Coordinates of C-alpha atoms and ligand atoms in Angstrom, one line a residue:
M27 CA 21.8 -6.3 -36.3
I28 CA 21.7 -9.7 -34.7
S29 CA 18.3 -11.2 -34.7
L30 CA 17.2 -14.0 -32.2
E31 CA 13.5 -15.6 -32.0
A32 CA 12.0 -17.3 -28.8
D33 CA 8.7 -18.8 -27.8
V34 CA 8.9 -16.7 -24.5
L35 CA 11.0 -13.8 -23.9
I36 CA 11.8 -12.5 -20.3
V37 CA 13.3 -9.1 -19.6
G38 CA 14.8 -9.0 -16.2
G39 CA 16.8 -11.7 -14.2
G40 CA 15.7 -10.8 -10.7
M41 CA 13.9 -13.5 -8.6
A42 CA 10.7 -13.1 -10.5
G43 CA 12.1 -13.1 -14.0
T44 CA 14.7 -16.0 -13.4
C45 CA 11.7 -18.2 -12.0
A46 CA 9.6 -17.1 -14.9
A47 CA 12.4 -18.5 -17.3
I48 CA 13.0 -21.4 -15.4
A49 CA 9.2 -22.5 -15.5
A50 CA 8.6 -21.5 -19.3
A51 CA 11.8 -23.3 -20.2
R52 CA 10.9 -26.5 -18.0
S53 CA 7.1 -26.4 -19.8
G54 CA 8.9 -26.8 -23.1
S55 CA 9.1 -23.4 -24.6
Q56 CA 12.3 -22.0 -26.2
T57 CA 13.0 -19.2 -23.7
I58 CA 15.3 -16.3 -23.6
L59 CA 15.8 -14.4 -20.5
V60 CA 17.9 -11.1 -21.0
E61 CA 19.7 -9.4 -17.8
R62 CA 21.6 -6.2 -17.9
N63 CA 23.9 -7.3 -15.2
G64 CA 26.3 -10.3 -15.3
F65 CA 24.4 -12.3 -12.9
L66 CA 21.0 -13.2 -11.7
G67 CA 19.0 -12.1 -8.8
G68 CA 18.3 -8.8 -9.1
A69 CA 17.7 -7.0 -5.6
A70 CA 18.5 -10.4 -4.2
T71 CA 22.1 -10.2 -5.5
A72 CA 22.8 -6.8 -6.9
A73 CA 21.4 -5.2 -3.7
A74 CA 22.4 -7.9 -1.4
V75 CA 19.1 -8.0 0.5
G76 CA 20.3 -11.3 2.1
Q77 CA 17.0 -12.8 3.3
F78 CA 14.0 -14.1 1.7
V79 CA 10.9 -13.2 3.9
G80 CA 7.1 -13.9 4.2
W81 CA 6.8 -17.8 3.6
E82 CA 4.3 -18.5 6.0
T83 CA 1.4 -17.0 8.1
E84 CA 2.4 -15.7 11.6
A85 CA 0.8 -18.8 12.9
G86 CA 3.3 -20.8 10.9
R87 CA 1.3 -22.1 8.2
R88 CA 3.3 -22.3 4.7
V89 CA 1.9 -20.2 2.0
I90 CA 4.8 -20.4 -0.5
A91 CA 6.6 -23.2 -1.8
G92 CA 7.2 -24.6 -5.5
L93 CA 10.2 -23.3 -7.4
A94 CA 10.9 -20.7 -4.5
E95 CA 11.5 -23.5 -2.3
E96 CA 13.7 -25.5 -4.9
V97 CA 15.9 -22.4 -4.6
V98 CA 16.2 -22.6 -0.8
A99 CA 16.9 -26.3 -1.2
R100 CA 19.6 -25.6 -3.8
L101 CA 21.1 -22.9 -1.4
I102 CA 21.3 -25.5 1.4
D103 CA 22.8 -28.0 -0.8
N104 CA 25.5 -25.4 -1.6
D105 CA 26.1 -23.9 1.8
G106 CA 24.4 -20.8 0.7
A107 CA 21.5 -20.9 3.5
H108 CA 20.5 -22.9 6.5
G109 CA 16.8 -23.2 5.9
H110 CA 13.7 -21.4 7.7
S111 CA 14.0 -19.6 10.7
R112 CA 12.3 -16.5 12.7
F113 CA 13.5 -13.3 13.9
V114 CA 12.2 -10.3 15.5
M115 CA 11.8 -7.2 13.2
S116 CA 13.2 -3.7 14.3
T117 CA 9.4 -2.9 14.6
G118 CA 9.1 -5.8 17.1
H119 CA 7.0 -8.1 14.7
V120 CA 8.0 -11.7 14.6
M121 CA 8.9 -12.9 11.0
D122 CA 9.9 -15.8 9.1
R123 CA 13.0 -15.8 6.7
V124 CA 15.7 -17.7 4.9
Q125 CA 19.0 -15.9 5.2
Y126 CA 21.3 -16.5 2.2
N127 CA 24.7 -15.7 0.8
P128 CA 24.2 -13.6 -2.2
E129 CA 27.3 -14.9 -3.9
I130 CA 26.2 -18.4 -3.8
L131 CA 22.6 -17.6 -4.8
K132 CA 24.3 -16.3 -8.2
C133 CA 25.7 -19.8 -8.9
V134 CA 22.5 -21.5 -7.7
L135 CA 20.3 -19.5 -10.2
D136 CA 23.1 -20.1 -12.9
S137 CA 22.8 -23.6 -12.6
L138 CA 18.8 -23.8 -12.4
V139 CA 18.4 -21.7 -15.5
A140 CA 21.2 -23.8 -17.4
E141 CA 19.6 -27.1 -16.2
A142 CA 16.1 -25.9 -17.4
G143 CA 17.5 -24.9 -21.0
V144 CA 17.0 -21.1 -20.8
D145 CA 19.0 -19.2 -23.2
L146 CA 20.5 -16.5 -21.0
L147 CA 21.9 -13.2 -22.5
F148 CA 23.8 -11.1 -19.8
H149 CA 24.9 -7.6 -20.0
A150 CA 22.1 -6.6 -22.3
W151 CA 20.0 -3.5 -21.8
Q152 CA 16.6 -3.5 -23.1
A153 CA 16.6 -0.4 -25.4
G154 CA 13.2 -0.5 -27.3
A155 CA 10.2 -2.8 -28.4
E156 CA 7.7 -3.0 -31.2
T157 CA 3.9 -3.6 -31.2
H158 CA 1.3 -4.7 -33.4
G159 CA -2.1 -3.8 -32.4
A160 CA -2.5 -5.6 -28.8
R161 CA 0.8 -7.7 -29.3
V162 CA 4.4 -6.9 -28.6
Y163 CA 6.2 -8.7 -31.3
G164 CA 10.0 -7.8 -30.5
A165 CA 12.3 -6.2 -28.2
R166 CA 15.6 -4.7 -28.8
F167 CA 18.7 -4.8 -26.6
L168 CA 22.1 -2.8 -26.3
T169 CA 25.0 -5.4 -25.9
K170 CA 28.6 -5.5 -26.6
S171 CA 28.0 -7.1 -29.9
G172 CA 25.8 -4.1 -31.0
E173 CA 22.0 -4.2 -31.0
I174 CA 20.3 -7.4 -30.7
S175 CA 16.6 -7.7 -31.7
I176 CA 14.6 -10.5 -30.3
R177 CA 11.1 -11.4 -31.5
A178 CA 8.9 -13.8 -29.3
R179 CA 5.4 -15.0 -28.7
Q180 CA 4.9 -14.2 -25.3
F181 CA 6.7 -11.4 -23.2
I182 CA 7.2 -11.0 -19.4
D183 CA 8.6 -7.8 -18.1
A184 CA 10.5 -8.5 -14.9
T185 CA 12.6 -5.4 -15.0
G186 CA 10.7 -4.2 -11.6
D187 CA 10.7 -0.8 -13.2
L188 CA 8.6 -2.0 -16.3
D189 CA 11.0 -0.9 -18.8
L190 CA 9.4 -3.0 -21.7
L191 CA 5.8 -1.7 -20.7
Q192 CA 7.4 1.8 -20.9
A193 CA 8.8 0.9 -24.3
V194 CA 5.3 0.0 -25.5
S195 CA 3.4 2.6 -23.9
A196 CA 1.6 0.2 -21.7
P197 CA -0.8 1.8 -19.1
M198 CA 1.0 1.9 -15.6
L199 CA 0.2 3.3 -12.0
R200 CA 3.0 5.0 -10.0
A201 CA 3.0 6.9 -6.8
D202 CA 3.8 10.7 -6.9
R203 CA 7.8 11.0 -6.7
D204 CA 7.9 12.2 -3.1
R205 CA 5.6 9.2 -2.1
L206 CA 7.9 6.4 -3.6
Q207 CA 9.0 4.1 -1.1
P208 CA 13.1 5.1 -0.5
G209 CA 15.9 2.9 -1.6
T210 CA 18.4 1.3 0.4
L211 CA 22.0 0.5 -0.1
M212 CA 22.9 -2.6 1.9
F213 CA 26.5 -2.8 3.2
A214 CA 28.3 -5.9 5.1
I215 CA 30.6 -5.7 8.0
G216 CA 32.5 -8.5 9.7
P217 CA 33.8 -10.1 11.6
I218 CA 30.6 -10.0 14.0
D219 CA 30.5 -11.8 17.0
F220 CA 27.0 -13.0 16.5
D221 CA 26.4 -14.8 20.2
R222 CA 26.8 -11.3 21.5
F223 CA 24.9 -9.5 18.7
D224 CA 21.8 -11.5 18.7
A225 CA 21.9 -11.6 22.4
I226 CA 21.4 -7.9 22.6
E227 CA 18.1 -7.3 24.4
L228 CA 15.2 -5.7 22.1
E229 CA 15.1 -2.8 24.3
E230 CA 19.0 -2.2 24.3
K231 CA 19.0 -2.5 20.4
G232 CA 16.1 -0.1 20.3
A233 CA 17.9 2.3 22.2
L234 CA 21.2 2.1 20.3
A235 CA 19.3 2.4 17.1
R236 CA 17.3 5.3 18.1
R237 CA 20.7 7.0 19.5
G238 CA 22.4 6.5 16.2
F239 CA 19.3 8.0 14.4
E240 CA 19.3 11.1 16.5
E241 CA 22.9 11.5 15.9
G242 CA 22.5 11.5 12.3
A243 CA 24.7 8.1 11.8
L244 CA 21.5 5.7 10.9
A245 CA 19.0 7.0 8.6
R246 CA 16.5 5.1 10.5
P247 CA 16.2 3.9 13.8
A248 CA 17.0 0.0 13.1
L249 CA 19.9 -2.5 13.3
H250 CA 18.6 -4.7 11.1
C251 CA 21.1 -7.4 9.8
S252 CA 21.0 -10.6 7.7
R253 CA 23.7 -12.9 8.6
V254 CA 25.7 -14.4 5.7
P255 CA 25.1 -18.2 6.5
G256 CA 28.2 -19.9 7.6
S257 CA 30.3 -16.7 8.1
D258 CA 30.9 -14.2 10.8
H259 CA 29.7 -11.2 8.3
G260 CA 26.2 -9.6 8.0
W261 CA 24.4 -7.3 5.6
F262 CA 22.7 -4.3 7.2
N263 CA 19.5 -2.6 6.1
V264 CA 19.5 0.8 7.6
T265 CA 20.2 3.4 4.9
R266 CA 17.4 5.1 3.4
V267 CA 17.6 7.2 0.2
T268 CA 15.1 9.2 -1.6
V269 CA 15.2 8.1 -5.3
D270 CA 13.1 7.8 -8.2
G271 CA 14.6 4.3 -9.7
S272 CA 13.3 5.0 -13.1
D273 CA 15.2 8.5 -13.5
A274 CA 18.7 8.3 -14.4
R275 CA 19.8 11.3 -12.7
S276 CA 18.1 10.6 -9.7
L277 CA 19.6 7.0 -9.4
S278 CA 23.1 8.4 -9.9
Q279 CA 22.9 10.9 -7.1
A280 CA 21.0 8.1 -4.8
E281 CA 24.0 5.8 -5.4
I282 CA 26.4 8.3 -4.0
E283 CA 24.3 9.3 -1.0
G284 CA 23.6 5.5 -0.2
R285 CA 27.4 5.0 0.1
R286 CA 27.6 8.1 2.1
Q287 CA 25.1 6.8 4.6
A288 CA 26.2 3.3 4.6
L289 CA 29.8 4.5 5.7
A290 CA 28.5 6.6 8.5
A291 CA 26.2 3.8 9.7
A292 CA 29.0 1.0 9.4
R293 CA 31.3 3.4 11.5
Y294 CA 28.5 3.9 14.3
I295 CA 27.9 0.1 14.3
I296 CA 31.3 -0.9 14.8
D297 CA 31.9 1.7 17.5
K298 CA 28.8 1.2 19.5
V299 CA 27.0 -2.0 19.2
P300 CA 28.1 -5.0 21.1
G301 CA 29.6 -7.9 19.1
C302 CA 30.8 -5.5 16.2
E303 CA 33.8 -4.0 18.1
N304 CA 36.3 -5.9 15.7
A305 CA 34.5 -5.5 12.4
R306 CA 35.2 -3.6 9.3
L307 CA 33.1 -2.5 6.2
S308 CA 33.8 -5.6 3.8
A309 CA 31.3 -4.4 1.1
F310 CA 28.7 -2.2 -0.2
A311 CA 26.0 -4.0 -2.3
P312 CA 26.9 -3.5 -6.0
Q313 CA 23.8 -1.4 -6.4
L314 CA 21.1 0.5 -4.4
G315 CA 18.2 -1.3 -3.6
I316 CA 14.9 0.1 -5.1
R317 CA 11.7 -0.8 -3.5
E318 CA 9.3 0.8 -5.8
T319 CA 8.9 2.4 -9.2
R320 CA 6.2 1.8 -11.6
R321 CA 3.4 -0.8 -11.1
A322 CA 1.6 -2.3 -13.9
L323 CA -1.9 -1.6 -14.7
A324 CA -3.3 -5.0 -15.6
D325 CA -6.8 -6.7 -15.9
H326 CA -7.0 -6.5 -12.0
T327 CA -5.3 -4.1 -9.5
I328 CA -4.9 -5.7 -6.1
T329 CA -6.2 -3.6 -3.2
V330 CA -5.6 -3.7 0.3
E331 CA -9.4 -4.8 0.7
D332 CA -8.4 -7.9 -1.6
L333 CA -5.8 -8.7 0.9
A334 CA -7.4 -8.0 4.0
S335 CA -10.6 -10.1 2.9
A336 CA -8.7 -12.7 1.6
R337 CA -10.6 -12.4 -1.6
R338 CA -10.6 -15.4 -3.7
F339 CA -10.1 -15.6 -7.5
D340 CA -10.8 -18.3 -9.8
D341 CA -7.3 -17.7 -11.3
T342 CA -5.4 -17.7 -8.3
I343 CA -1.7 -18.6 -8.9
A344 CA 0.1 -17.7 -5.7
C345 CA -0.6 -17.0 -2.0
G346 CA 1.1 -14.6 0.4
A347 CA 1.1 -13.8 4.0
Y348 CA 3.4 -10.9 4.4
P349 CA 2.1 -7.7 6.1
I350 CA 2.0 -4.4 4.4
D351 CA 5.5 -3.1 5.0
L352 CA 5.9 0.6 4.1
H353 CA 9.1 2.5 4.3
K354 CA 8.2 6.2 4.6
A355 CA 9.8 8.8 2.0
N356 CA 11.7 11.6 3.6
S357 CA 11.5 10.1 7.0
G358 CA 13.0 7.3 9.4
A359 CA 9.4 5.7 9.9
L360 CA 8.6 2.1 8.7
T361 CA 5.0 0.8 9.4
I362 CA 3.9 -2.8 9.4
E363 CA 0.6 -3.9 9.1
G364 CA -0.4 -7.4 9.4
F365 CA -3.8 -9.1 8.7
G366 CA -4.2 -11.7 11.4
A367 CA -2.2 -14.7 12.8
D368 CA -3.4 -17.2 10.3
H369 CA -4.3 -15.1 7.5
A370 CA -3.2 -15.7 3.9
Y371 CA -4.3 -14.0 0.7
C372 CA -4.5 -14.9 -2.9
V373 CA -2.6 -13.4 -6.0
P374 CA -4.7 -13.8 -9.3
L375 CA -3.0 -14.2 -12.7
R376 CA -5.4 -11.3 -13.7
A377 CA -3.1 -9.0 -11.7
L378 CA -0.1 -9.7 -13.9
I379 CA -1.8 -9.6 -17.5
V380 CA -1.1 -6.2 -18.9
R381 CA -4.1 -4.4 -19.7
D382 CA -4.9 -3.7 -23.4
F383 CA -2.1 -6.4 -24.2
D384 CA -2.8 -10.1 -25.5
N385 CA 0.7 -11.6 -25.0
L386 CA 2.5 -9.1 -22.3
Q387 CA 2.7 -10.3 -18.4
V388 CA 4.6 -8.7 -15.4
A389 CA 5.8 -10.6 -12.2
G390 CA 7.6 -9.4 -9.1
R391 CA 7.6 -5.9 -7.9
G392 CA 6.0 -4.8 -11.3
I393 CA 2.5 -6.4 -10.1
S394 CA -0.6 -4.3 -10.4
A395 CA -1.4 -3.3 -7.0
T396 CA -2.1 -0.1 -5.1
Q397 CA 0.7 1.3 -3.4
E398 CA -0.3 0.2 0.0
A399 CA -1.2 -3.4 -1.2
H400 CA 2.2 -3.4 -3.0
G401 CA 4.0 -3.0 0.3
A402 CA 3.0 -6.4 0.9
L403 CA 3.2 -8.1 -2.4
R404 CA 6.9 -7.0 -3.2
V405 CA 8.7 -9.6 -1.1
M406 CA 10.9 -12.2 -2.8
P407 CA 9.2 -15.5 -2.0
L408 CA 6.1 -14.0 -3.8
A409 CA 8.3 -12.7 -6.6
M410 CA 9.6 -16.1 -7.1
A411 CA 5.8 -17.8 -6.8
M412 CA 4.5 -15.0 -9.4
G413 CA 7.4 -15.7 -11.7
Q414 CA 6.7 -19.5 -11.8
A415 CA 3.1 -18.8 -12.6
V416 CA 3.7 -16.3 -15.5
G417 CA 6.4 -18.4 -17.2
T418 CA 4.2 -21.3 -16.9
A419 CA 1.1 -19.4 -18.6
A420 CA 3.4 -17.8 -21.1
A421 CA 4.7 -21.3 -21.9
M422 CA 1.1 -22.6 -22.3
A423 CA 0.0 -19.7 -24.6
A424 CA 3.3 -19.8 -26.8
G425 CA 2.7 -23.7 -27.1
A426 CA -1.0 -23.6 -28.2
G427 CA -0.4 -23.1 -31.8
N428 CA -3.2 -20.6 -32.5
D429 CA -1.3 -18.0 -30.2
P430 CA -4.2 -17.3 -27.7
A431 CA -4.1 -14.3 -25.7
V432 CA -2.4 -15.3 -22.4
R433 CA -5.8 -14.3 -20.5
D434 CA -7.5 -17.0 -22.7
I435 CA -5.6 -20.0 -21.6
D436 CA -7.3 -23.1 -19.6
I437 CA -6.8 -21.5 -16.1
S438 CA -7.5 -24.6 -14.4
A439 CA -5.0 -26.5 -16.3
L440 CA -2.5 -23.8 -15.4
R441 CA -3.4 -24.1 -11.8
D442 CA -3.2 -27.8 -12.0
R443 CA 0.5 -27.6 -13.6
L444 CA 1.5 -25.1 -10.9
S445 CA 0.1 -27.3 -8.1
R446 CA 1.7 -30.5 -9.6
A447 CA 5.0 -28.3 -9.6
G448 CA 4.6 -28.1 -5.8
A449 CA 3.3 -24.4 -5.7
I450 CA 0.6 -23.5 -3.2
I451 CA -2.6 -22.1 -5.0
D452 CA -5.0 -22.5 -2.2
P453 CA -4.7 -20.2 0.7
D454 CA -6.6 -22.9 2.7
A455 CA -4.4 -25.7 1.8
Ligands
LIG501 C1 16.5 -2.6 0.3 C2 15.8 -3.6 0.1 C3 15.3 -4.5 1.2 C4 14.3 -5.6 0.9 N1 14.0 -6.6 2.0 C5 13.7 -7.6 1.5 C6 13.5 -8.7 2.7 O1 14.2 -8.7 3.7 N2 13.0 -10.0 2.1 C7 12.4 -10.0 0.9 O2 11.9 -11.1 0.7 N3 12.2 -9.1 0.1 C8 12.9 -7.9 0.4 N4 12.7 -6.8 -0.5 C9 12.0 -6.7 -1.6 C10 12.5 -7.6 -2.8 O3 14.0 -7.7 -2.8 C11 12.1 -7.0 -4.1 O4 10.9 -6.4 -4.3 C12 12.3 -8.2 -4.9 O5 13.7 -8.8 -4.9 C13 11.9 -7.8 -6.4 O6 12.1 -8.8 -7.4 P1 12.0 -8.5 -8.8 O7 12.6 -9.8 -9.7 O8 10.5 -8.2 -9.1 O9 12.6 -7.3 -9.5 P2 14.3 -6.9 -9.4 O10 15.0 -7.7 -8.2 O11 14.3 -5.4 -9.1 O12 15.0 -7.6 -10.8 C14 14.8 -6.9 -11.6 C15 16.0 -7.2 -12.7 O13 15.7 -6.6 -14.0 C16 16.9 -6.3 -14.3 N5 16.7 -5.0 -15.5 C17 16.1 -3.9 -15.0 N6 15.9 -3.1 -16.1 C18 16.6 -3.8 -17.1 C19 16.7 -3.4 -18.5 N7 16.1 -2.1 -19.0 N8 17.3 -4.3 -19.3 C20 17.8 -5.4 -18.8 N9 17.6 -5.9 -17.7 C21 17.0 -5.1 -16.6 C22 17.7 -5.8 -13.1 O14 19.1 -5.8 -13.4 C23 17.4 -7.0 -12.4 O15 17.9 -7.9 -12.3 C24 13.8 -5.8 -0.3 C25 13.8 -4.7 -1.3 C26 14.9 -3.7 -1.1 C27 15.0 -2.8 -2.1

């Protein structure tokens, strides 16, 4: 068996894990990032989500920046994004977003990780882990070279599904299977005449979507599309699959059902939607997008009340403004609940430090939150902001010599570092 060592080990190279790795390596830690795919980005690339949403309040006040904004800047430099814009959701809500090209994003993340000095291991599946008391001390991965074992001082589970927490029997939260948010298989079509597509009145778009839903061609009454910047192709988010993303058999069936729905939806859109007449199906996302599986049980579990009251924490490490966005299981319904025009809320580090463990954090959609609060916190700008924070915190703990528990690091020094790195950690700033 091959054995490796690191200060900080991050499992899962989605937007949260990648930002955690960059932050840890930039803070001077020897950092290993392990990803089961052959590229970074997670749902951003493998599920081709196509847009980062929730950077600012409805009133236009920015609440997320830092490393997340560096990713955007690098995308713009590489013709992979055009910057921040606003759009009207299928529910009628106005939202800010950055549309991006998932293929360019893969290259942008490759370069940011390499420049930071992260040791990257692709095509490696986490297969087990070892603990000693309140500490994780190693994790094992299945690879083409056989099993690789990695020991580290600090661990970050950024798998979204919390596979590392599962392996060490950490406490977790999860909704009943039939209440999990559904998955979505994204698909791309083109060429689209976006001048005509974007000019469809909201009412007409709604009627077309409802008709597609009633005819069984669309799994939800929406025609939501993210344009690939600089191209005449768009990724559609209109399928809806009941799935438990932590169950291998359920996932297998869901991939097939996702493609079935995507093909039917693409045919309907090409046939009926203005601007799409000359389009053809050009791609299915490589993987079904999973919105929700397990959530951590951390030192604090964020509630809707925390978000609605903009509760302040002395260990706030990120802010957010995205509303509660819940896709209902087993129906076409989507509910969006905002908190007010200029409302921003706080994300504390304590919601990312796994309870009963001294050196184990989560980031991204594994955050400790009630299911409703999770509906707001799961978006990608926040995943990147959380990643930057836990990566920096892990590096501080790993570099402290006496191996403190990550919850015992100097929190004001952490906040200071994040602030100097451009992160927004004060909702009133
Ligand atoms: C269909 C859909 C639409 C969405 N729409 C939007 C949107 O418009 N805008 C927005 O901002 N957000 C959106 N979201 C939410 C957002 O995309 C995700 O919540 C976010 O990307 C999660 O990031 P993450 O890094 O926490 O997890 P993930 O992106 O899930 O990354 C986890 C990573 O870990 C890897 N991994 C998992 N298990 C293992 C293992 N055992 N061993 C090794 N590697 C492993 C995976 O391959 C993956 O790369 C959407 C989500 C979905 C599914």
